[in-house]
Coordinates of C-alpha atoms in Angstrom, one line a residue:
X1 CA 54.3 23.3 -5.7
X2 CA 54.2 25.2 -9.0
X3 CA 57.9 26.2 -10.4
X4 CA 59.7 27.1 -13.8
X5 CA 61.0 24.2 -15.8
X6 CA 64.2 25.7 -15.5
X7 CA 63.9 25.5 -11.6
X8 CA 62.6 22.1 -11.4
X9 CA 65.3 20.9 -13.7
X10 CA 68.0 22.2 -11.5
X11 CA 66.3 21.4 -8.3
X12 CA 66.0 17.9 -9.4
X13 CA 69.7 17.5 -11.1
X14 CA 70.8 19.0 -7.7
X15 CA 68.7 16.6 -5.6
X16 CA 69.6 13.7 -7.1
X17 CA 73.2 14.1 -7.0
X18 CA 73.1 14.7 -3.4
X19 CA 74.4 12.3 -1.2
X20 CA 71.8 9.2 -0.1
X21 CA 72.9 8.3 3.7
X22 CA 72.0 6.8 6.8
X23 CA 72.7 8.6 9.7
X24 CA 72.0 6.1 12.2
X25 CA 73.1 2.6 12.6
X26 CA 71.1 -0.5 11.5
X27 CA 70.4 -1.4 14.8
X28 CA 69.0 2.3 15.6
X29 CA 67.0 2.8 12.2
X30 CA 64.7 0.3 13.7
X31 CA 64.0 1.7 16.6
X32 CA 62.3 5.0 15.9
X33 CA 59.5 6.9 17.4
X34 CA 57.1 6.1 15.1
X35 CA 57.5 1.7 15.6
X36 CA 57.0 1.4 19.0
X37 CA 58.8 4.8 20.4
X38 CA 55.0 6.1 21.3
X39 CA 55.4 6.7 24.8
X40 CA 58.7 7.2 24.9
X41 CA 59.0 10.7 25.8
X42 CA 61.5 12.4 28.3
X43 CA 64.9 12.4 29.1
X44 CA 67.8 14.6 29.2
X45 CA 70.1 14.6 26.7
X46 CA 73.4 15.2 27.4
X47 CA 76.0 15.8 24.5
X48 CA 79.8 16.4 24.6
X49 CA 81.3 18.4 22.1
X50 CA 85.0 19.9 21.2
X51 CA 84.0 23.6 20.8
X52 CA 81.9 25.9 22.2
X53 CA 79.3 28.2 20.0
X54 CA 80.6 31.6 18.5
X55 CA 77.3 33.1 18.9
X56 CA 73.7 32.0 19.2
X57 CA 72.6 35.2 16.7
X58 CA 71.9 33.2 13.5
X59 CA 73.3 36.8 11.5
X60 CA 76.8 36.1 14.1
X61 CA 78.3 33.6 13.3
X62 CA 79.3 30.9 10.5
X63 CA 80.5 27.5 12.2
X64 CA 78.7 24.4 13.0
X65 CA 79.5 24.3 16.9
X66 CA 77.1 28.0 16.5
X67 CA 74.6 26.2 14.2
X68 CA 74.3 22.7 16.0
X69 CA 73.0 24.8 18.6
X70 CA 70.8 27.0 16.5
X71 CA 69.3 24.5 15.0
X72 CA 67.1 23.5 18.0
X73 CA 66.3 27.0 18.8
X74 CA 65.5 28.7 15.5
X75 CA 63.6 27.2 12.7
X76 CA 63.9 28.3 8.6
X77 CA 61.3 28.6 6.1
X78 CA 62.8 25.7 4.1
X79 CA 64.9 22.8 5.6
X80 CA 66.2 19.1 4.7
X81 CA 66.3 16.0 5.6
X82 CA 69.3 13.2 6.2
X83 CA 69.3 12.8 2.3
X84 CA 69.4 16.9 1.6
X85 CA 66.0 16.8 0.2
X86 CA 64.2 20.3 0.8
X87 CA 61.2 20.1 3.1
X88 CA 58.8 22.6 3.7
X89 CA 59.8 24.2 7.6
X90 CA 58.2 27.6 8.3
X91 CA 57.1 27.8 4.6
X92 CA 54.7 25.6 3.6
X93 CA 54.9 25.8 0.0
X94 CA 57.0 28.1 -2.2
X95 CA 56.9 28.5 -6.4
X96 CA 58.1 30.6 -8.9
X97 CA 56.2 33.3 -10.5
X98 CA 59.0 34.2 -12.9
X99 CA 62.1 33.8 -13.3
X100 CA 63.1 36.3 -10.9
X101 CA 60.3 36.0 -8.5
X102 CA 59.4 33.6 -5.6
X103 CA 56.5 33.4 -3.6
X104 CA 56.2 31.7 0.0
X105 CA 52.5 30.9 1.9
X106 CA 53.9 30.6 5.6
X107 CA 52.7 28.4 8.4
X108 CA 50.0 29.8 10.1
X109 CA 49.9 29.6 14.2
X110 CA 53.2 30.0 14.6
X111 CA 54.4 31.6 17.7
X112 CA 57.9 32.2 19.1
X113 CA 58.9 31.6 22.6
X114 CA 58.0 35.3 23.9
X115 CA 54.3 34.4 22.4
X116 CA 55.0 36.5 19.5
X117 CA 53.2 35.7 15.9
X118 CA 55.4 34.4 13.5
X119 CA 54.0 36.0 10.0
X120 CA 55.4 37.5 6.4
X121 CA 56.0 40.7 8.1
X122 CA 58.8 38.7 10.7
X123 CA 60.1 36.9 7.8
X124 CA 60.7 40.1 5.5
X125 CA 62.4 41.7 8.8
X126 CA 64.8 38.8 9.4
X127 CA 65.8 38.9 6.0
X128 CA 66.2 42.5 5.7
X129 CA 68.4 42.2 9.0
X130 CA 70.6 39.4 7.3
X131 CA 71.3 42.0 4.3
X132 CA 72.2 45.2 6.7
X133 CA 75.4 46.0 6.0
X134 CA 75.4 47.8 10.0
X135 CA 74.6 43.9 10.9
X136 CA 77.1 42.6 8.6
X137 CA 76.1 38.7 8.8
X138 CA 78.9 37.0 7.9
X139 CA 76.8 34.9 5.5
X140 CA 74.8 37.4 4.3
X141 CA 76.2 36.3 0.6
X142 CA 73.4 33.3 1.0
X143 CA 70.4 36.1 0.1
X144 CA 72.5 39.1 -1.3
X145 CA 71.3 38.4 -4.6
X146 CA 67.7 39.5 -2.9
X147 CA 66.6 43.2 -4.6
X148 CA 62.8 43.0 -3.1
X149 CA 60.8 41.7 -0.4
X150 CA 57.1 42.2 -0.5
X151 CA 54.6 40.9 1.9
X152 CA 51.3 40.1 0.0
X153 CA 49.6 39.4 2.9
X154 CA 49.8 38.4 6.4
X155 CA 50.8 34.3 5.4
X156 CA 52.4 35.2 1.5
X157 CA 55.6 36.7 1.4
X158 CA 57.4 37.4 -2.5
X159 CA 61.2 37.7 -3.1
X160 CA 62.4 38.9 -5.9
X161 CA 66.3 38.4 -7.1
X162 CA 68.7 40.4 -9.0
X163 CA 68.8 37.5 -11.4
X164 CA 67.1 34.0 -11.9
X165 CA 68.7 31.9 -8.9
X166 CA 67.1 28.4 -8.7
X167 CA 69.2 27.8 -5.7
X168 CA 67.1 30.7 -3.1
X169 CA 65.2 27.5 -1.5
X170 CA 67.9 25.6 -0.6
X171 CA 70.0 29.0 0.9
X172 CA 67.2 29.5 2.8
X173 CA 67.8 26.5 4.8
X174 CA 71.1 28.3 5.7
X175 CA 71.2 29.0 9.8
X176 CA 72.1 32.6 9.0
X177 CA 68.3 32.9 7.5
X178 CA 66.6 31.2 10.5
X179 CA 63.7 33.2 12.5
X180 CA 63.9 35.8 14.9
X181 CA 61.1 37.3 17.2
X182 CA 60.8 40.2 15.6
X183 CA 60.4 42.1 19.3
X184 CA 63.8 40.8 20.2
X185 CA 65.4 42.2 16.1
X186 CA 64.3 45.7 17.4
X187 CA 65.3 45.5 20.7
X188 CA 68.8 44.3 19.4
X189 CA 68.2 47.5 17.0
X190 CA 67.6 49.7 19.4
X191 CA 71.0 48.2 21.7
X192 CA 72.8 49.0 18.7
X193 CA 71.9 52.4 18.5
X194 CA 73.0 52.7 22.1
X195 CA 76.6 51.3 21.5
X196 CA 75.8 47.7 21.8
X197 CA 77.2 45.2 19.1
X198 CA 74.6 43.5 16.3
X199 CA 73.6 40.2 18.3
X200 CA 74.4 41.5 21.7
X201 CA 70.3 41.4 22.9
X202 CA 69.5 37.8 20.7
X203 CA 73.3 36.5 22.0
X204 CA 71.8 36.7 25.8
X205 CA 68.6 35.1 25.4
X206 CA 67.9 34.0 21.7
X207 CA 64.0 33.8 20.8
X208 CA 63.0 31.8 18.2
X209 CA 60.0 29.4 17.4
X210 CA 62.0 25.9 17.6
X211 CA 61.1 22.8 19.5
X212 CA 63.4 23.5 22.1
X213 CA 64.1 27.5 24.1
X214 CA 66.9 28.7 25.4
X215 CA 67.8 28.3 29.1
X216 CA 71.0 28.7 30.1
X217 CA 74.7 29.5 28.4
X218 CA 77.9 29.3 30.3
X219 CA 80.4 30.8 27.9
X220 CA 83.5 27.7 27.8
X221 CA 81.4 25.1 30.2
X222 CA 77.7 24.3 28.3
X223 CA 74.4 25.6 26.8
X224 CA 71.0 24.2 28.0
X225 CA 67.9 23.8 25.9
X226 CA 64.6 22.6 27.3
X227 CA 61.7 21.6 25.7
X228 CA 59.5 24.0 23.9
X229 CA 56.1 22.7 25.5
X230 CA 53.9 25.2 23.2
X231 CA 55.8 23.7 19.9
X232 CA 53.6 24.2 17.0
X233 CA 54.3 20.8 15.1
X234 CA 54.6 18.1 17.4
X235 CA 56.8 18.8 20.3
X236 CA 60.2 17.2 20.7
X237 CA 60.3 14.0 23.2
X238 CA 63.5 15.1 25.2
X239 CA 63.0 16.9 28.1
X240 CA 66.5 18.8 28.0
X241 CA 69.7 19.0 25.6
X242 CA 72.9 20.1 27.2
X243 CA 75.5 20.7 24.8
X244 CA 78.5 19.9 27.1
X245 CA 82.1 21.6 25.9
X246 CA 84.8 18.7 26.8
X247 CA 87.9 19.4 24.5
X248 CA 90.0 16.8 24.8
X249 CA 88.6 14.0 22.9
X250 CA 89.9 11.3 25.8
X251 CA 88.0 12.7 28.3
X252 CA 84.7 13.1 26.3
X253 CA 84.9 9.1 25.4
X254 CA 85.5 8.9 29.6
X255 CA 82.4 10.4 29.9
X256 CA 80.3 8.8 27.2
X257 CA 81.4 5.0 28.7
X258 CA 80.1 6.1 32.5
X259 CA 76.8 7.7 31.2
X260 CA 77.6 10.8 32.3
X261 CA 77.3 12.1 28.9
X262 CA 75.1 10.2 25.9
X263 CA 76.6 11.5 22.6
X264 CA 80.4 12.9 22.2
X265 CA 80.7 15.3 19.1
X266 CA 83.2 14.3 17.2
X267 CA 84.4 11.3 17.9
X268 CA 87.9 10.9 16.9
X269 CA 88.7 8.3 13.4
X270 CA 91.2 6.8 15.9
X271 CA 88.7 6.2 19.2
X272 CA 86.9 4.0 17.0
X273 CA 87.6 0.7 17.5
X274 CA 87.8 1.9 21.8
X275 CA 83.9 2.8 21.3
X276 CA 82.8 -0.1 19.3
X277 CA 84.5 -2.6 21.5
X278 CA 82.1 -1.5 24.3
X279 CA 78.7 -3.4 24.9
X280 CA 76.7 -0.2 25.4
X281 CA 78.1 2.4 23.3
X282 CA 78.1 2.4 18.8
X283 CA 79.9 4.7 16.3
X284 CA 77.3 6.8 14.5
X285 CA 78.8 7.1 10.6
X286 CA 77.6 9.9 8.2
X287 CA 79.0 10.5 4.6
X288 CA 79.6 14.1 4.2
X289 CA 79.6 16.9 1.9
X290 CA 82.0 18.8 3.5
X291 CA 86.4 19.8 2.4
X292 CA 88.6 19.8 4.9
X293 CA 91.5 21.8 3.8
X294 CA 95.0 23.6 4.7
X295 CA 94.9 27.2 3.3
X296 CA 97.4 29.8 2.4
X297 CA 96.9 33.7 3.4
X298 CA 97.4 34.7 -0.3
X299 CA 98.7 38.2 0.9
X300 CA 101.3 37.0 2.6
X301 CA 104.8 36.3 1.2
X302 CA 105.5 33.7 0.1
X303 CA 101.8 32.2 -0.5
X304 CA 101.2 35.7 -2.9
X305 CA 103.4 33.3 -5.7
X306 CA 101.2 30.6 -6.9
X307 CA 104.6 28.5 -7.6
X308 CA 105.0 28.9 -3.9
X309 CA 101.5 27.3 -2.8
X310 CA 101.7 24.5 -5.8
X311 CA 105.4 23.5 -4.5
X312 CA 103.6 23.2 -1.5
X313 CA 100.6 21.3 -2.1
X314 CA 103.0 18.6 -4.1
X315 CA 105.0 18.0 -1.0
X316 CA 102.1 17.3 1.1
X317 CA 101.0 13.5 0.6
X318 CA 97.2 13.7 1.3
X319 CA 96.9 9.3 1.3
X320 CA 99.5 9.6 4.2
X321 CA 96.7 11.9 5.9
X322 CA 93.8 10.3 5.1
X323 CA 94.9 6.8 6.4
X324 CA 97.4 7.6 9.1
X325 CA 95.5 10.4 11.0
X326 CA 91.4 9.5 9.8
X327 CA 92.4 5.9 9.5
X328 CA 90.6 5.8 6.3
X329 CA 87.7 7.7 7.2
X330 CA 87.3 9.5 4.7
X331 CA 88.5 10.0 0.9
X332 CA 91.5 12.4 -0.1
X333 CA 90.3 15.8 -2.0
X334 CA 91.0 16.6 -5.7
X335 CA 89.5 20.1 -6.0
X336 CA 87.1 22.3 -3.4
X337 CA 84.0 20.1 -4.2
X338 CA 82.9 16.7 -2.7
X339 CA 81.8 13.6 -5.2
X340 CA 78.6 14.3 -4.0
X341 CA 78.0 17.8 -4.7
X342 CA 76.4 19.5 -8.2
X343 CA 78.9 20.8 -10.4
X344 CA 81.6 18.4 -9.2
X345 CA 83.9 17.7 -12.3
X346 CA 85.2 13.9 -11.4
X347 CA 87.2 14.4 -14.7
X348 CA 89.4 16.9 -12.6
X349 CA 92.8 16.4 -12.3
X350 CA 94.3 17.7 -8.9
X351 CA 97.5 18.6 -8.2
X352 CA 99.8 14.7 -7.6
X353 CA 102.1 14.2 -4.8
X354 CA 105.7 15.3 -6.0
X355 CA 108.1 16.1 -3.6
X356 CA 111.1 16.1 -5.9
X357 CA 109.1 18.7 -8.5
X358 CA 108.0 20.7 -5.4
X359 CA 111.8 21.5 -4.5
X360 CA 112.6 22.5 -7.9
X361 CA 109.1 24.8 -8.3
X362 CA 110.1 26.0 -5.1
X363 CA 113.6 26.9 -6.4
X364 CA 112.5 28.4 -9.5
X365 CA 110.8 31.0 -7.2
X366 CA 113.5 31.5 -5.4
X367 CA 113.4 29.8 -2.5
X368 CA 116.5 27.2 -3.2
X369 CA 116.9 26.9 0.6
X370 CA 113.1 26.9 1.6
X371 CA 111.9 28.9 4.0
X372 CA 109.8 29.5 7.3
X373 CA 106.4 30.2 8.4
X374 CA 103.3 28.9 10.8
X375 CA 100.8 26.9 10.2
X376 CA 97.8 27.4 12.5
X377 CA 94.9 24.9 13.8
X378 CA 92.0 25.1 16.4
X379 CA 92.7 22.6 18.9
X380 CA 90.7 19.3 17.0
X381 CA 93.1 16.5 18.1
X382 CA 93.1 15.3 14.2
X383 CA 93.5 18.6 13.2
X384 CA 96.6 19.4 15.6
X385 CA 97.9 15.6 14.4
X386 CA 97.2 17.1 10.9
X387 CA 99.3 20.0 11.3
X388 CA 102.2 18.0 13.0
X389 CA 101.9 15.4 9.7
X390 CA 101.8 18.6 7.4
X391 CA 105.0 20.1 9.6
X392 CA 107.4 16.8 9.2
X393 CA 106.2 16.7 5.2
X394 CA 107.3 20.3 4.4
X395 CA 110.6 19.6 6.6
X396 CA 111.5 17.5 3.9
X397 CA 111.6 20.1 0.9
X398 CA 113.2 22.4 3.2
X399 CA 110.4 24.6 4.8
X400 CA 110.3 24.9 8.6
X401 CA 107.3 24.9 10.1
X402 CA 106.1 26.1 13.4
X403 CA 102.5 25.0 14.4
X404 CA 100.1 27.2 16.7
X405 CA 96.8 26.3 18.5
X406 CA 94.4 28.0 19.2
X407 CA 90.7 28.2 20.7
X408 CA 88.2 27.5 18.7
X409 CA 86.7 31.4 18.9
X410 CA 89.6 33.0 19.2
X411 CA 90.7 30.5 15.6
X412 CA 87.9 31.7 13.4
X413 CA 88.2 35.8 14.5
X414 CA 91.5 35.6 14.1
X415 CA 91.8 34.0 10.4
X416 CA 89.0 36.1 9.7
X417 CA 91.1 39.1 10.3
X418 CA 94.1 37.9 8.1
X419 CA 96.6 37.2 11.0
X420 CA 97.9 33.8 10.1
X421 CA 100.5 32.1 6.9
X422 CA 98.9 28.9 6.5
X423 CA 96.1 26.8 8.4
X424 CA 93.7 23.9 8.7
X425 CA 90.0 24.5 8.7
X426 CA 86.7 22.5 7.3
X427 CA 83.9 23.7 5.1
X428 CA 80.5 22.0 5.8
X429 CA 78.4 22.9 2.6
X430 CA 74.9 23.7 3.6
X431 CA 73.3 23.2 0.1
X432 CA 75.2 20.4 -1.6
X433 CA 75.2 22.7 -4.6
X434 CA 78.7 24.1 -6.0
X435 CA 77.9 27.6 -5.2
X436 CA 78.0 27.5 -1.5
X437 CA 81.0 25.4 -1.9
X438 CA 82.5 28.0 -4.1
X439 CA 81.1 31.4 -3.6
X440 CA 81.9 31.8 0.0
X441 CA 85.2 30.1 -0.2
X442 CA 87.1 31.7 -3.7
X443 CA 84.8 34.8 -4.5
X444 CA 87.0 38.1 -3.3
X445 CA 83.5 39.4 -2.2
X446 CA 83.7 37.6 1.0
X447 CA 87.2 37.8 1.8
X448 CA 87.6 37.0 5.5
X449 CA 85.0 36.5 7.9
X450 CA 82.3 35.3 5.5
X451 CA 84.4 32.6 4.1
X452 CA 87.4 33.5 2.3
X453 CA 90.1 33.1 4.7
X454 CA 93.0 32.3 2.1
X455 CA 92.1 36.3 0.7
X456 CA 92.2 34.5 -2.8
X457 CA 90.9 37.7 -5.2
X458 CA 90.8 36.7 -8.8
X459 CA 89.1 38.1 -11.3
X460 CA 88.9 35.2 -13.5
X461 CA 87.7 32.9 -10.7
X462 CA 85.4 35.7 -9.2
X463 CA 83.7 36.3 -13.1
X464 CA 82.9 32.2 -13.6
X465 CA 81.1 31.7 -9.6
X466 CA 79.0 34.4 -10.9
X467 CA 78.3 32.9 -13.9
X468 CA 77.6 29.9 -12.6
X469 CA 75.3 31.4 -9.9
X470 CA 73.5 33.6 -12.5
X471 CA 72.8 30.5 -15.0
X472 CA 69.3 28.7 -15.1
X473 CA 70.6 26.1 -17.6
X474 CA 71.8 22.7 -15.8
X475 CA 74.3 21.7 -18.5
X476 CA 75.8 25.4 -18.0
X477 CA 76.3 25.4 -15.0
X478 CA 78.3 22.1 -15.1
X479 CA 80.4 23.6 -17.7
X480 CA 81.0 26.8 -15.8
X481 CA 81.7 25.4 -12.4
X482 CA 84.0 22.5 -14.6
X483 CA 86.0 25.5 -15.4
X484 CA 86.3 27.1 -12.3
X485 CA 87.4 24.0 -10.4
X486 CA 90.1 23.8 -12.8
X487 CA 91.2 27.2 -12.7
X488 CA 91.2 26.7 -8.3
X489 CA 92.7 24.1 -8.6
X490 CA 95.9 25.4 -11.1
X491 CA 95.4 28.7 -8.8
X492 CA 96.0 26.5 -5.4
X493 CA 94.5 28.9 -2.6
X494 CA 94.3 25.6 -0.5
X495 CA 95.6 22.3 0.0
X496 CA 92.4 20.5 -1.0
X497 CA 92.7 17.8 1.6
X498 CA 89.8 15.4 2.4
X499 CA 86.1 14.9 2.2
X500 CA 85.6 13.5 5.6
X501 CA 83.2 10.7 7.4
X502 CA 81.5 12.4 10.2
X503 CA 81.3 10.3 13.8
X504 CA 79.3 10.5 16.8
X505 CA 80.1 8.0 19.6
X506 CA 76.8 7.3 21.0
X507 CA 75.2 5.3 24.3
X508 CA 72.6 2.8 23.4
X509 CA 69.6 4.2 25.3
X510 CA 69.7 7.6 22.8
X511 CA 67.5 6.5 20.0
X512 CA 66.0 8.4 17.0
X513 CA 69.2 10.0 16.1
X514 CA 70.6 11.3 12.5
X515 CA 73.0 13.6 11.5
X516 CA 72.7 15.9 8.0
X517 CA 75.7 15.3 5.6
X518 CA 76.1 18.9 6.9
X519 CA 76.9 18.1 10.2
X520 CA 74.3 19.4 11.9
X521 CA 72.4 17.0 14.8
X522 CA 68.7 16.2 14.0
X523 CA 67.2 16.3 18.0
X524 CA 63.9 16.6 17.5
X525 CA 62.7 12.6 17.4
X526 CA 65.5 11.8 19.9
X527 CA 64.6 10.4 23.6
X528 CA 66.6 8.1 26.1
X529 CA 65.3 4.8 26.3
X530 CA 65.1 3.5 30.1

């Protein structure tokens, strides 16, 4: 592939600061496919998992239960593998033709599932469709800085951007830009113009050219993939994948040690030592690039006074949290970015655990006596034990706490709309690069839904992400996102918590598995040995 030196320095600055993991253990590394799985097709997969999907639209939604699922389905024209690396997926090859220019040749002999051709003009609706504001993906920030799309010809599609943005690739392996039977966008066009929400026709029956179709969904209970047998690049080896909603993370271990399910998604830091001690079950490990964090609804008293949300943030002990509710899986958060993302600063210095300074900020901003509020969480058990932790913390400097659960969909509408004071959520960064860890977070353009759920809108903070987004120099963009982690940090939207170890529990007959630093499951070399 042909691209600027400007791009190939940043691509290669970003790629090898990314995180180099295994998703599988030793034991299953060996045991792929290629040595000696020949043959070992079939199987039905079954995996357990906390949370149902939002929406199986890739414009509808923005969580991983909603993209572990969409994954399978839907294919991009760029995607990754376990080390981050960008692989060529429904593009074959992309370059630069200037510095605000990209061009893509496309896979030819693509089909979707309804036998529709996959081509530039499908690729230059999907993206338009991710922009439309009557649509209103909530990552459509991934591609906003998109000002043309011109199909050359039927293979060769050309974006062009507002501004040189080395970092288009590597969005475009974002679920929200994934591939939609064009058919099925104007049928869900034309449902729209009848009434019907965005989504509501690709929601029912989504069509898209993965190695696996859509077969069933049982909102609360399951969703059933089976195999795509007319896959155009090797079809998977399972048979079936039925991602299985068990909440409680008890009952989901139950399952996985009777073989009535194979994989349970998450597994809980404190199941641990219950899976490994069994002979036919392991603990799947995978570094992340993720935050998990406790935010504050800025425009909300008192979290609208930044004395209010550092007094705060010193009272919490995040070592207490990391080792007593993740049992030390995982590494306690300076700032929004992980170690292993560009434009980390590991010079930063984050706000230190003070209790005795957090009762005197607090009282310099008026609040002698402390004060009330609610702090709210989806109904993760670590997350709930998290809240709890947080809740007997605060008590200490005076503020009462009162902790809500909720469902999972129900969760992310509802902090979307602003409802709640404080509350405990994860960021999976799709790109490893600091601008998906920043702009969707901090930037007061996506306030809400898209990302910003602490309604953080600063214009200092707001002016460096789009610097840093805008630069082409690698030494820049450093400086700039250096600056803006300090300024988030001394700001203190969040309580930047942990950069967590994902785990799988998994049954010893599932080989072939790995697991992005994103989160996401990789399925398609998976079968169940007999």
């Amino acid at each position: 592939m042909k691209k600027s030196k400007n791009s190939v320095l940043m691509l290669l600055l970003i790629l090898g600061m990314v995180l180099a993991a295994c998703a599988s253990e030793p034991d299953d590394a060996s045991d792929t496919t290629e040595e000696g799985g020949e043959g070992q097709n079939g199987g039905d997969l079954v995996i357990t998992t906390a949370s149902d999907a939002v929406s199986l639209d890739p414009t509808g939604a923005n969580d991983v239960p909603s993209f572990d699922v969409q994954y399978n389905i839907f294919e991009n024209l760029v995607k990754q593998d376990e080390n981050m690396e960008l692989e060529p997926g429904l593009a074959k090859s992309w370059e630069t033709v200037d510095d605000h220019t990209w061009e893509f040749k496309l896979q030819e002999g693509v089909t979707f599932h309804d036998g529709s051709a996959f081509n530039a003009e499908v690729v230059k609706a999907n993206l338009e469709r991710v922009m439309d504001p009557d649509v209103a993906a909530p990552a459509a920030y991934l591609i906003d800085m998109i000002s043309d799309i011109e199909v050359v010809d039927d293979y060769t599609i050309r974006l062009t951007t507002e501004y040189p943005f080395g970092s288009l690739p590597a969005n475009l392996t974002h679920s929200t830009t994934a591939m939609v039977s064009q058919e099925q966008i104007e049928e869900d066009y034309t449902a729209m113009e009848q009434g019907e929400e965005p989504g509501s026709v690709i929601n029912q029956h989504p069509i898209g050219t993965g190695y696996f179709t859509f077969e069933e969904w049982d909102p609360g209970q399951q969703i059933q993939l089976t195999k795509n047998e007319d896959y155009w690049d090797k079809e998977a080896l399972l048979d079936s994948v039925t991602f299985k909603v068990v909440q409680e993370d008890l009952t989901r271990i139950a399952e996985l040690e009777t073989g009535e399910s194979h994989i349970t998604n998450p597994l809980s830091p404190s199941d641990i030592e219950q899976v490994e001690s069994a002979d036919d079950l392991s603990v799947d490990r995978q570094g992340s690039v993720s935050l998990d964090y406790i935010g504050f609804n800025m425009e909300k008293e008192p979290f609208d006074d930044e004395r209010v949300r550092r007094a705060i943030s010193m009272a919490v002990d995040k070592e207490q949290i990391v080792e007593g509710i993740y049992n030390g899986v995982g590494t306690p958060a300076v700032g929004p970015l992980a170690p292993n993302v560009f434009g980390y600063d590991e010079e930063l210095d984050g706000i230190e655990y003070d209790p005795e300074a957090a009762q005197e900020l607090l009282a310099e901003a008026g609040y002698e006596n402390g004060f009330s509020t609610t702090i709210w969480t989806n109904d993760s058990r670590e997350r709930v034990d998290l809240a709890t932790n947080v809740q007997s913390q605060l008590e200490e400097i005076g503020v009462d706490v009162d902790i809500e659960v909720l469902e999972w969909g129900a969760y992310i509408e509802q902090t979307g709309n602003g409802d709640h004071d404080m509350f405990v959520l994860g960021w999976s960064n799709s790109t490893a690069d600091a601008d998906i860890g920043l702009y969707p977070l901090f930037h007061s353009d996506n306030v809400g839904v898209p990302g910003n759920r602490t309604y953080i809108q600063d214009d200092e903070i707001d002016a460096l992400i789009d610097e840093g987004r805008q630069a082409t120099n690698e030494d820049e963009r450093l400086e700039i996102y250096s600056e803006a982690q300090e300024k988030l940090v001394e700001t203190a939207p969040m309580i930047y918590t942990l950069h967590q170890e994902y785990l799988l529990g998994v049954r010893e007959e599932v080989k072939g598995l790995t697991q992005l630093p994103t989160k996401i499951l990789q399925l398609k070399d998976v079968y169940i040995e007999e």
